[in-house]
Coordinates of C-alpha atoms in Angstrom, one line a residue:
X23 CA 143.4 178.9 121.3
X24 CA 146.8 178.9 123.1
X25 CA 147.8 182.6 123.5
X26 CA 150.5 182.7 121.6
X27 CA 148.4 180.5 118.6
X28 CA 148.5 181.2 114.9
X29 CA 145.9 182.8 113.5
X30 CA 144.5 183.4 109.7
X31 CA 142.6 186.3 108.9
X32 CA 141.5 185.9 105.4
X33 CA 140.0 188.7 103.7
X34 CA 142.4 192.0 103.6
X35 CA 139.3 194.1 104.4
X36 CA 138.1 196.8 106.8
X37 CA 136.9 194.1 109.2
X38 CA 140.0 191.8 108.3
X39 CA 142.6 194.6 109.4
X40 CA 140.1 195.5 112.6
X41 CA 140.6 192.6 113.0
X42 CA 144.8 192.6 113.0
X43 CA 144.7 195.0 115.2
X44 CA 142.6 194.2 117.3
X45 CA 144.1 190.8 118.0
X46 CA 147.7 192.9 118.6
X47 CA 146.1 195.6 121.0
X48 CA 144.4 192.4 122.8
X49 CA 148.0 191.2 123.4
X50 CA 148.1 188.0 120.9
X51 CA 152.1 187.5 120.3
X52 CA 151.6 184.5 117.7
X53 CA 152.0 184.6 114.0
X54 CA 148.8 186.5 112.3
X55 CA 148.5 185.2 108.6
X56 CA 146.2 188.4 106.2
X57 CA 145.1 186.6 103.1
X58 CA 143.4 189.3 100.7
X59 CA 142.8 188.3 97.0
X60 CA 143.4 191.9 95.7
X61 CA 147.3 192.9 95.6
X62 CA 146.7 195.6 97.3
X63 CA 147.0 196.6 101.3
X64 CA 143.2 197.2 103.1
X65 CA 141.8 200.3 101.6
X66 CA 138.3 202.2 102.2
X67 CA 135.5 201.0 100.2
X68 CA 132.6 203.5 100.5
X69 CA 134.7 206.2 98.9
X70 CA 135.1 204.4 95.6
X71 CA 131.2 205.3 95.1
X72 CA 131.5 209.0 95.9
X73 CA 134.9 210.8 96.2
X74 CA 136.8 208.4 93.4
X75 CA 134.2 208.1 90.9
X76 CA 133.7 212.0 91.2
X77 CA 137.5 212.6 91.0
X78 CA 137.4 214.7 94.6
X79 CA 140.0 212.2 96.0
X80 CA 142.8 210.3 94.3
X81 CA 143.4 206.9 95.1
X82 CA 146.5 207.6 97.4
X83 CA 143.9 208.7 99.8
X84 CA 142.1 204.9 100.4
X85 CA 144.5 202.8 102.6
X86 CA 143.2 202.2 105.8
X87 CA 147.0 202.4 107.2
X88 CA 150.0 204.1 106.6
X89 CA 152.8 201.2 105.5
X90 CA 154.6 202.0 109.0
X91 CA 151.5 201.1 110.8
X92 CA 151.1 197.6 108.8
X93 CA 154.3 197.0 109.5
X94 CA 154.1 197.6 113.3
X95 CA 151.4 195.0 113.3
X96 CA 153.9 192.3 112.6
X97 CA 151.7 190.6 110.0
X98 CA 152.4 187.3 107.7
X99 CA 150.4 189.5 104.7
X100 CA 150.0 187.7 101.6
X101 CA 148.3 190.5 99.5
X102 CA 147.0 189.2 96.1
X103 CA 146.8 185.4 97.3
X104 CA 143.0 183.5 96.9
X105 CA 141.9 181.3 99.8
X106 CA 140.0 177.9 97.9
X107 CA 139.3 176.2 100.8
X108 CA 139.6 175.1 104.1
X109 CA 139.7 172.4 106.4
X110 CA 138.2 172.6 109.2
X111 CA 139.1 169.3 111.2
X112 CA 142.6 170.0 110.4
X113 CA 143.1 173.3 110.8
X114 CA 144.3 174.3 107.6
X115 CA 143.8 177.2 104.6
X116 CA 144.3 175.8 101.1
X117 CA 145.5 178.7 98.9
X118 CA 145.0 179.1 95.4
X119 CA 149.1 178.2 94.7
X120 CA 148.8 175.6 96.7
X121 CA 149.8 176.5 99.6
X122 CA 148.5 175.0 103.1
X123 CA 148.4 177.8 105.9
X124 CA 147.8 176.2 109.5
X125 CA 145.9 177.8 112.1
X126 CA 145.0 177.8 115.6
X127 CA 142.1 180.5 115.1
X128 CA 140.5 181.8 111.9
X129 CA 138.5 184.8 111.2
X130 CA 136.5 184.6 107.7
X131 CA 136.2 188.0 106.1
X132 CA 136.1 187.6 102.8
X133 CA 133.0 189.9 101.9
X134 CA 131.1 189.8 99.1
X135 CA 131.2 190.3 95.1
X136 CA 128.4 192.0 92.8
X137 CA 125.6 190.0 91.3
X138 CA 125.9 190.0 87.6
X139 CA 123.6 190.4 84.8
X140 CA 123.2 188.1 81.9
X141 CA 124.6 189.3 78.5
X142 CA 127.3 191.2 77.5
X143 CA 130.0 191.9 80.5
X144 CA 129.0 195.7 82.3
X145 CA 130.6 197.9 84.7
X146 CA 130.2 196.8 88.5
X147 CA 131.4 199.0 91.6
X148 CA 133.2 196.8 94.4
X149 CA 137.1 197.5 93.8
X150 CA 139.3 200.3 93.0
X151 CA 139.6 199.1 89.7
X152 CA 136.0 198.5 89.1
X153 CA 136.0 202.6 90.4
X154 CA 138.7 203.8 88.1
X155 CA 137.4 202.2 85.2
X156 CA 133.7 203.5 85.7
X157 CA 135.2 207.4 86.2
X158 CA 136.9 207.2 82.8
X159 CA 133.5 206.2 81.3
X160 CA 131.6 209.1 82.7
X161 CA 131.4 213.3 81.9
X162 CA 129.5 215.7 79.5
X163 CA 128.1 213.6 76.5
X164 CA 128.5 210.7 77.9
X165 CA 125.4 208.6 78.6
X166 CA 125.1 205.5 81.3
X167 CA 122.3 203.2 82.2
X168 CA 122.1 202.3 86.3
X169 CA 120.8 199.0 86.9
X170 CA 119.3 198.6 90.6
X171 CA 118.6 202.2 92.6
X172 CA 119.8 200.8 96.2
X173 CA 122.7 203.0 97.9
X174 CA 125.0 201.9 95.3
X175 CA 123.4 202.9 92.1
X176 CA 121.9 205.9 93.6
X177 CA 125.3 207.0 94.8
X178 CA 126.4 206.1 91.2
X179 CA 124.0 207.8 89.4
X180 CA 124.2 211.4 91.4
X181 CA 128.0 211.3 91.0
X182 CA 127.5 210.6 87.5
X183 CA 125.1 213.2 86.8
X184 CA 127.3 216.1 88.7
X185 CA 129.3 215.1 85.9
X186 CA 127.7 215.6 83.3
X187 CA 126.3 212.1 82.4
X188 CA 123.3 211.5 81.5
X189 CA 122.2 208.9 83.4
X190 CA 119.4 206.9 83.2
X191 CA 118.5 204.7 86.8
X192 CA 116.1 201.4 86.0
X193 CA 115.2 200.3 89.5
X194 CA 112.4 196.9 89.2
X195 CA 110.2 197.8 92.4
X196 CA 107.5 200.4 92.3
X197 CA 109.9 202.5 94.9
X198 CA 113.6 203.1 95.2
X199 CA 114.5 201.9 98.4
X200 CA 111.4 201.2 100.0
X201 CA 112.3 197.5 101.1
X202 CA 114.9 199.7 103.2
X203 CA 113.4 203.2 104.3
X204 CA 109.9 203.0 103.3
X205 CA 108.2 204.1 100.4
X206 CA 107.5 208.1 101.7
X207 CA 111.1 207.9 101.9
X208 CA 111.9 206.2 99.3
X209 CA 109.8 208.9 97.4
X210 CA 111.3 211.7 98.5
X211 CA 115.1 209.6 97.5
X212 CA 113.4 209.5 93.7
X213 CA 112.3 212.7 93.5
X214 CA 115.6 214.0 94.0
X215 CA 116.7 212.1 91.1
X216 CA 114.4 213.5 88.9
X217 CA 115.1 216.9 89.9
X218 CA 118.4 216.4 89.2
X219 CA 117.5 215.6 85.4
X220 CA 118.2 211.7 85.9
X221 CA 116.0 209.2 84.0
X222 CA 114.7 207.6 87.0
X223 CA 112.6 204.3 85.9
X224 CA 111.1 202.6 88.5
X225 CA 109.3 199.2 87.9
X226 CA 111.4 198.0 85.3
X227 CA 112.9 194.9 85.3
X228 CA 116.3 194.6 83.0
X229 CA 116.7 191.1 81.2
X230 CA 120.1 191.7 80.0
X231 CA 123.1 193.7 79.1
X232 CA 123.5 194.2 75.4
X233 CA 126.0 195.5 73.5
X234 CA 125.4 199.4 73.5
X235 CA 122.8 199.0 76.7
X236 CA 120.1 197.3 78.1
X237 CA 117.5 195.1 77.3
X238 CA 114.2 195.5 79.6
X239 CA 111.7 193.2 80.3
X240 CA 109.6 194.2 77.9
X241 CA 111.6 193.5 75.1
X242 CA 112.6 197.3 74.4
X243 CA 116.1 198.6 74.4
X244 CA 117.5 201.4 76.7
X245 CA 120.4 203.0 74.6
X246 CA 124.0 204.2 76.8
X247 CA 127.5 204.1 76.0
X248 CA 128.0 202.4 79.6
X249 CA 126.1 200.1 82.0
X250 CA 126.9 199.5 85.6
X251 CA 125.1 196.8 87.5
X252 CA 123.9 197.9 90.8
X253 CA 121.7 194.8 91.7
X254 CA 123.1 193.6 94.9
X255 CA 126.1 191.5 96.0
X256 CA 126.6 187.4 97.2
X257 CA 128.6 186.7 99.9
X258 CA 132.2 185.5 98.7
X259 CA 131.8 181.7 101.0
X260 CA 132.0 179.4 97.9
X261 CA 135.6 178.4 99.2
X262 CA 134.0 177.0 102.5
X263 CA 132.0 174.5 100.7
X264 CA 132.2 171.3 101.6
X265 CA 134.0 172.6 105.0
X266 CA 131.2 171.7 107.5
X267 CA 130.2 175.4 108.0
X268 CA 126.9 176.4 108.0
X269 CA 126.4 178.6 105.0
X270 CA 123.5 180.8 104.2
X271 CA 123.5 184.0 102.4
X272 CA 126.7 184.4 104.4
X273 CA 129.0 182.2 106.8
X274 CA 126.3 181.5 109.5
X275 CA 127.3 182.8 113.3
X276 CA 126.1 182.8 116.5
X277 CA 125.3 185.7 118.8
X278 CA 129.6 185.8 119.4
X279 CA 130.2 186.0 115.9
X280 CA 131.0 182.1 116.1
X281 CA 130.8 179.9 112.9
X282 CA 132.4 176.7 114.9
X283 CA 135.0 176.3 117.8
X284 CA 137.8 178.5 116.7
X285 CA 136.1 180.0 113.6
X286 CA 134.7 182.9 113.5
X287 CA 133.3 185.4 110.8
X288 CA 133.5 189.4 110.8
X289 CA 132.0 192.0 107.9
X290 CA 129.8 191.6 104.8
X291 CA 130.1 188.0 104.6
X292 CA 128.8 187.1 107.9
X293 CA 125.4 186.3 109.0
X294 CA 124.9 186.2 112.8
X295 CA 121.8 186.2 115.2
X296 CA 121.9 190.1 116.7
X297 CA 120.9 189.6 120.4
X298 CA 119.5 192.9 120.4
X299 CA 117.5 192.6 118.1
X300 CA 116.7 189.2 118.3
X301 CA 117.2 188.3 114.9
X302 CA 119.8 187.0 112.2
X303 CA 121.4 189.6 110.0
X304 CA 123.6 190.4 107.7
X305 CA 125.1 193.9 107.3
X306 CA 127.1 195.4 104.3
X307 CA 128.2 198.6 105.9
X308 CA 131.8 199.9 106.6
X309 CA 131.4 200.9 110.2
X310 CA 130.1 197.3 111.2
X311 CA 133.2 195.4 109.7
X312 CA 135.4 197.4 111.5
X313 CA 133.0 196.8 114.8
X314 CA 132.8 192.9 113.9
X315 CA 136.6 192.6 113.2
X316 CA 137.1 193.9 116.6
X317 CA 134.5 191.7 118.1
X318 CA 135.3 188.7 116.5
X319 CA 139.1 189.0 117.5
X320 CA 138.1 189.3 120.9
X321 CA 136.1 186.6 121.1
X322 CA 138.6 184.2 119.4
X323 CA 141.1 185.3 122.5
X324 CA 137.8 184.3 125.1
X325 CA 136.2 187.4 125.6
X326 CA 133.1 185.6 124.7
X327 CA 130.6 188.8 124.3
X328 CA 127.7 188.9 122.4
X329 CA 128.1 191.4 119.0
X330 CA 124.8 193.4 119.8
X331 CA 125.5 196.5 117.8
X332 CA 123.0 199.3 116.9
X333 CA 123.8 199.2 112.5
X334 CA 124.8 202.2 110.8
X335 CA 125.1 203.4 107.6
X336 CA 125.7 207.0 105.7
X337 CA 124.9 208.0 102.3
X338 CA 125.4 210.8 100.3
X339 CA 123.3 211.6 97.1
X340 CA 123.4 215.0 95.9
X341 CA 123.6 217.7 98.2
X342 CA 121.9 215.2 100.7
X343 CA 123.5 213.2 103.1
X344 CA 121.7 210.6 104.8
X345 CA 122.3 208.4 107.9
X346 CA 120.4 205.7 109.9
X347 CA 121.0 203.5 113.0
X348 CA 119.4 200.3 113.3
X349 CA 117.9 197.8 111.7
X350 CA 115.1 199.0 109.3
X351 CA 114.5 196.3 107.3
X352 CA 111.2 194.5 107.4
X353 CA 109.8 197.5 109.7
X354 CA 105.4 197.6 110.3
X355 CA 105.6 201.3 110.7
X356 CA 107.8 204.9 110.1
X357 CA 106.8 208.3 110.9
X358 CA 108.2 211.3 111.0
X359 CA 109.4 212.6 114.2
X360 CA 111.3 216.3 113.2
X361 CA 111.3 217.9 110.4
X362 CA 109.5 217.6 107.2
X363 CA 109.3 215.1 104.2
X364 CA 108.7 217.9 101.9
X365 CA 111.5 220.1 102.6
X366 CA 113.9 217.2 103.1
X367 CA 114.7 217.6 106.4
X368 CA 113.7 215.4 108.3
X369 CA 114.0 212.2 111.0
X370 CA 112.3 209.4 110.5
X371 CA 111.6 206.6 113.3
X372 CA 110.7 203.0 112.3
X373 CA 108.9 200.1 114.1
X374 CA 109.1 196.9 114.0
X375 CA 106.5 194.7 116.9
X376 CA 106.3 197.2 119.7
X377 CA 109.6 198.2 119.4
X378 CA 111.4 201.1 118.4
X379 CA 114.0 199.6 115.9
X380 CA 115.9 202.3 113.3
X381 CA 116.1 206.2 112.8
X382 CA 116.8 207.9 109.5
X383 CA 118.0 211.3 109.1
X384 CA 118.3 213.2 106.0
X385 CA 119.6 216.9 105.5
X386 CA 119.7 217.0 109.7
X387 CA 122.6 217.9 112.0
X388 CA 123.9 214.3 113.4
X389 CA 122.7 214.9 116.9
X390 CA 119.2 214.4 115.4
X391 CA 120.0 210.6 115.5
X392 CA 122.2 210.6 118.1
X393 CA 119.3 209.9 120.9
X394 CA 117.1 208.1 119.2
X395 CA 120.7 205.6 118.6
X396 CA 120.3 205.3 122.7
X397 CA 116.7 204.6 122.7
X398 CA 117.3 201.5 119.8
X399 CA 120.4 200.0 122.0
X400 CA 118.1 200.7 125.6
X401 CA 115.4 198.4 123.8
X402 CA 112.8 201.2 123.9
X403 CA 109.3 200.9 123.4
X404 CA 107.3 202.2 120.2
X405 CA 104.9 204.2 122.2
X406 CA 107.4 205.8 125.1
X407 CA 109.5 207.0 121.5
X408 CA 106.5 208.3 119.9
X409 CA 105.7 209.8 122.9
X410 CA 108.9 212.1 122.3
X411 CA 108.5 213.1 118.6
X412 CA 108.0 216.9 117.8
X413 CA 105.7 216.2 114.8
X414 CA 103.2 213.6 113.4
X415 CA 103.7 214.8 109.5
X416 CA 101.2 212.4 107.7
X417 CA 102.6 210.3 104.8
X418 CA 103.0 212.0 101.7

């Protein structure tokens, strides 16, 4: 890309504005083009789950920057403006006005949108709007069905219930969570549900969303005045069809975040082969759009370094707050290495081969995670970690 090239960023996100920046701070002088399909500047997601939708913040507190800051940036920012297509032979972004935008260098960060149920339209959680609307629906004698107990709906349903709400959570597999944690954690995530007087249903599908609730896969009807749909998210590509990207369950990049020679992807909506873990993945977590943003920029200038982060990703549900580092999905193993399941304090270490490959911390002090972090991004070994642990609690 000549150094002082155009470049399109499309997707006003967390890892579109890292992005921005990080082009700028890199010295790029060209013209930066910020397509984002909501009128709005970048704003913080993971607060719309928690602090919006329990009322702690107000929305003035989401932007990523201060309007000075944007506008030290220098950016071409079309806020509000949908990218349909591109072409990738000719360098060009097709907006949804018609518009052609020509670039030099694109980075793809366009995220992702909610899966949907079938039936009658329900609540989901991805926008500020989607968050507002959701908070005006919730409080004492109100009553609100949860479809899906991953991060999202469990967030969901603990703010919810603080509230007031009675919530009930309908979660298809046999354990919250356990495709990510484990099942003894996942176990220990339900129970605190239940404690909290939500309706926690696990293994049971929902068909539909019918007027005035839910219909289950049984046929029987789960009564609440609002439904929010929790079930997962697609990656927003279906504007690079037909571009000659390779696209599947995300824009597909290599180990330098590269989807083809001057296009590159950053955020939820990339899928890239982690070097350090020698695998492809896909990650829908705030602090590794803003890390692929930066990467991705960098390597569009020639940096050419491989994006090998150690994941991360924070929770809070309750009173709990839970983090992790790695990659946990998939794992052959997890035990406890501090702390007890029981009492919820605890740190938990996964394996995946012979390698130590995630942590998990909940109701511990953050340096808890902080060395096992080093030992994941040194490559460690499963028995030199276990090695280290201060207890062995057996599975619950």
């Amino acid at each position: 890309m000549p150094p002082a090239g155009r470049v399109v960023v499309v997707g006003a996100s967390a890892a579109g504005l890292a992005a921005a920046e990080t082009l700028r701070r890199e010295g790029h002088t060209g013209t930066i083009t910020l397509i984002g399909d909501e009128p709005a500047a970048p704003y913080d997601r993971p607060p719309l789950s928690k602090e919006i939708l329990s009322g702690a913040w107000s929305p003035d507190r989401l932007p990523l920057r201060a309007p000075a800051d944007l506008g030290a940036l220098d950016l071409d920012a079309r806020y509000g403006c949908e990218a349909i297509s591109v072409n990738v032979s000719e360098g060009t972004v097709l907006l949804a006005d018609g518009t052609e935008v020509p670039y030099d260098g694109l980075i793809v960060a366009t995220g992702v949108r909610p899966r949907l149920l079938p039936g009658t339209p329900a609540h989901v959680l991805r926008t500020l709007d989607d968050a507002l609307a959701l908070k005006d629906r919730l409080g004492p004698g109100r009553t609100l069905a949860v479809v899906g107990a991953g991060f999202l709906g469990a967030e969901a349903a603990s703010v919810a219930a603080g509230l007031g709400t009675h919530v009930t959570l309908l979660e298809p597999a046999p354990v919250p969570l356990a495709h990510a944690v484990g099942e003894d954690v996942g176990r220990v995530l339900a129970q605190v549900h239940l404690d909290h007087g939500v309706d926690l249903r696990a293994g049971t599908g929902v068909s539909e969303v019918v007027p005035g609730g839910v219909r289950l896969d049984d046929g029987s009807v789960v009564e609440a005045d609002t439904v929010l749909v929790a079930v997962g998210s697609r990656p927003n590509t279906e504007w690079l069809t037909g571009s000659g990207l390779t696209l599947e369950d995300g824009l597909v990049c290599d180990e330098f975040c590269a989807a083809a020679p001057g296009v590159y992807g950053a955020g939820d909506v990339a899928r890239w082969h982690n070097p350090l873990f020698d695998t492809s993945m896909r990650i829908e977590h705030r602090t590794n759009a803003a890390e692929q943003g930066m990467a991705a920029a960098r390597n569009l200038l020639g940096a050419q370094r491989p994006f090998a982060p150690v994941p991360y990703f924070w929770s809070d549900q309750y009173d709990l707050k839970i983090r992790a580092y790695g990659y946990l999905r998939g794992h052959d193993e997890m035990r406890i290495a501090e702390g007890s399941l029981k009492e919820r304090k605890f740190t938990a270490i996964y394996r995946t081969g012979d390698r130590l490959t995630g942590v998990l911390s909940i109701g511990m002090p953050p340096k808890s995670t902080l060395a096992w972090r080093q030992s994941i991004a040194l490559r460690a070994r499963w028995q030199d970690a276990i090695g280290t642990t201060r207890s062995a609690e057996p599975a619950l």
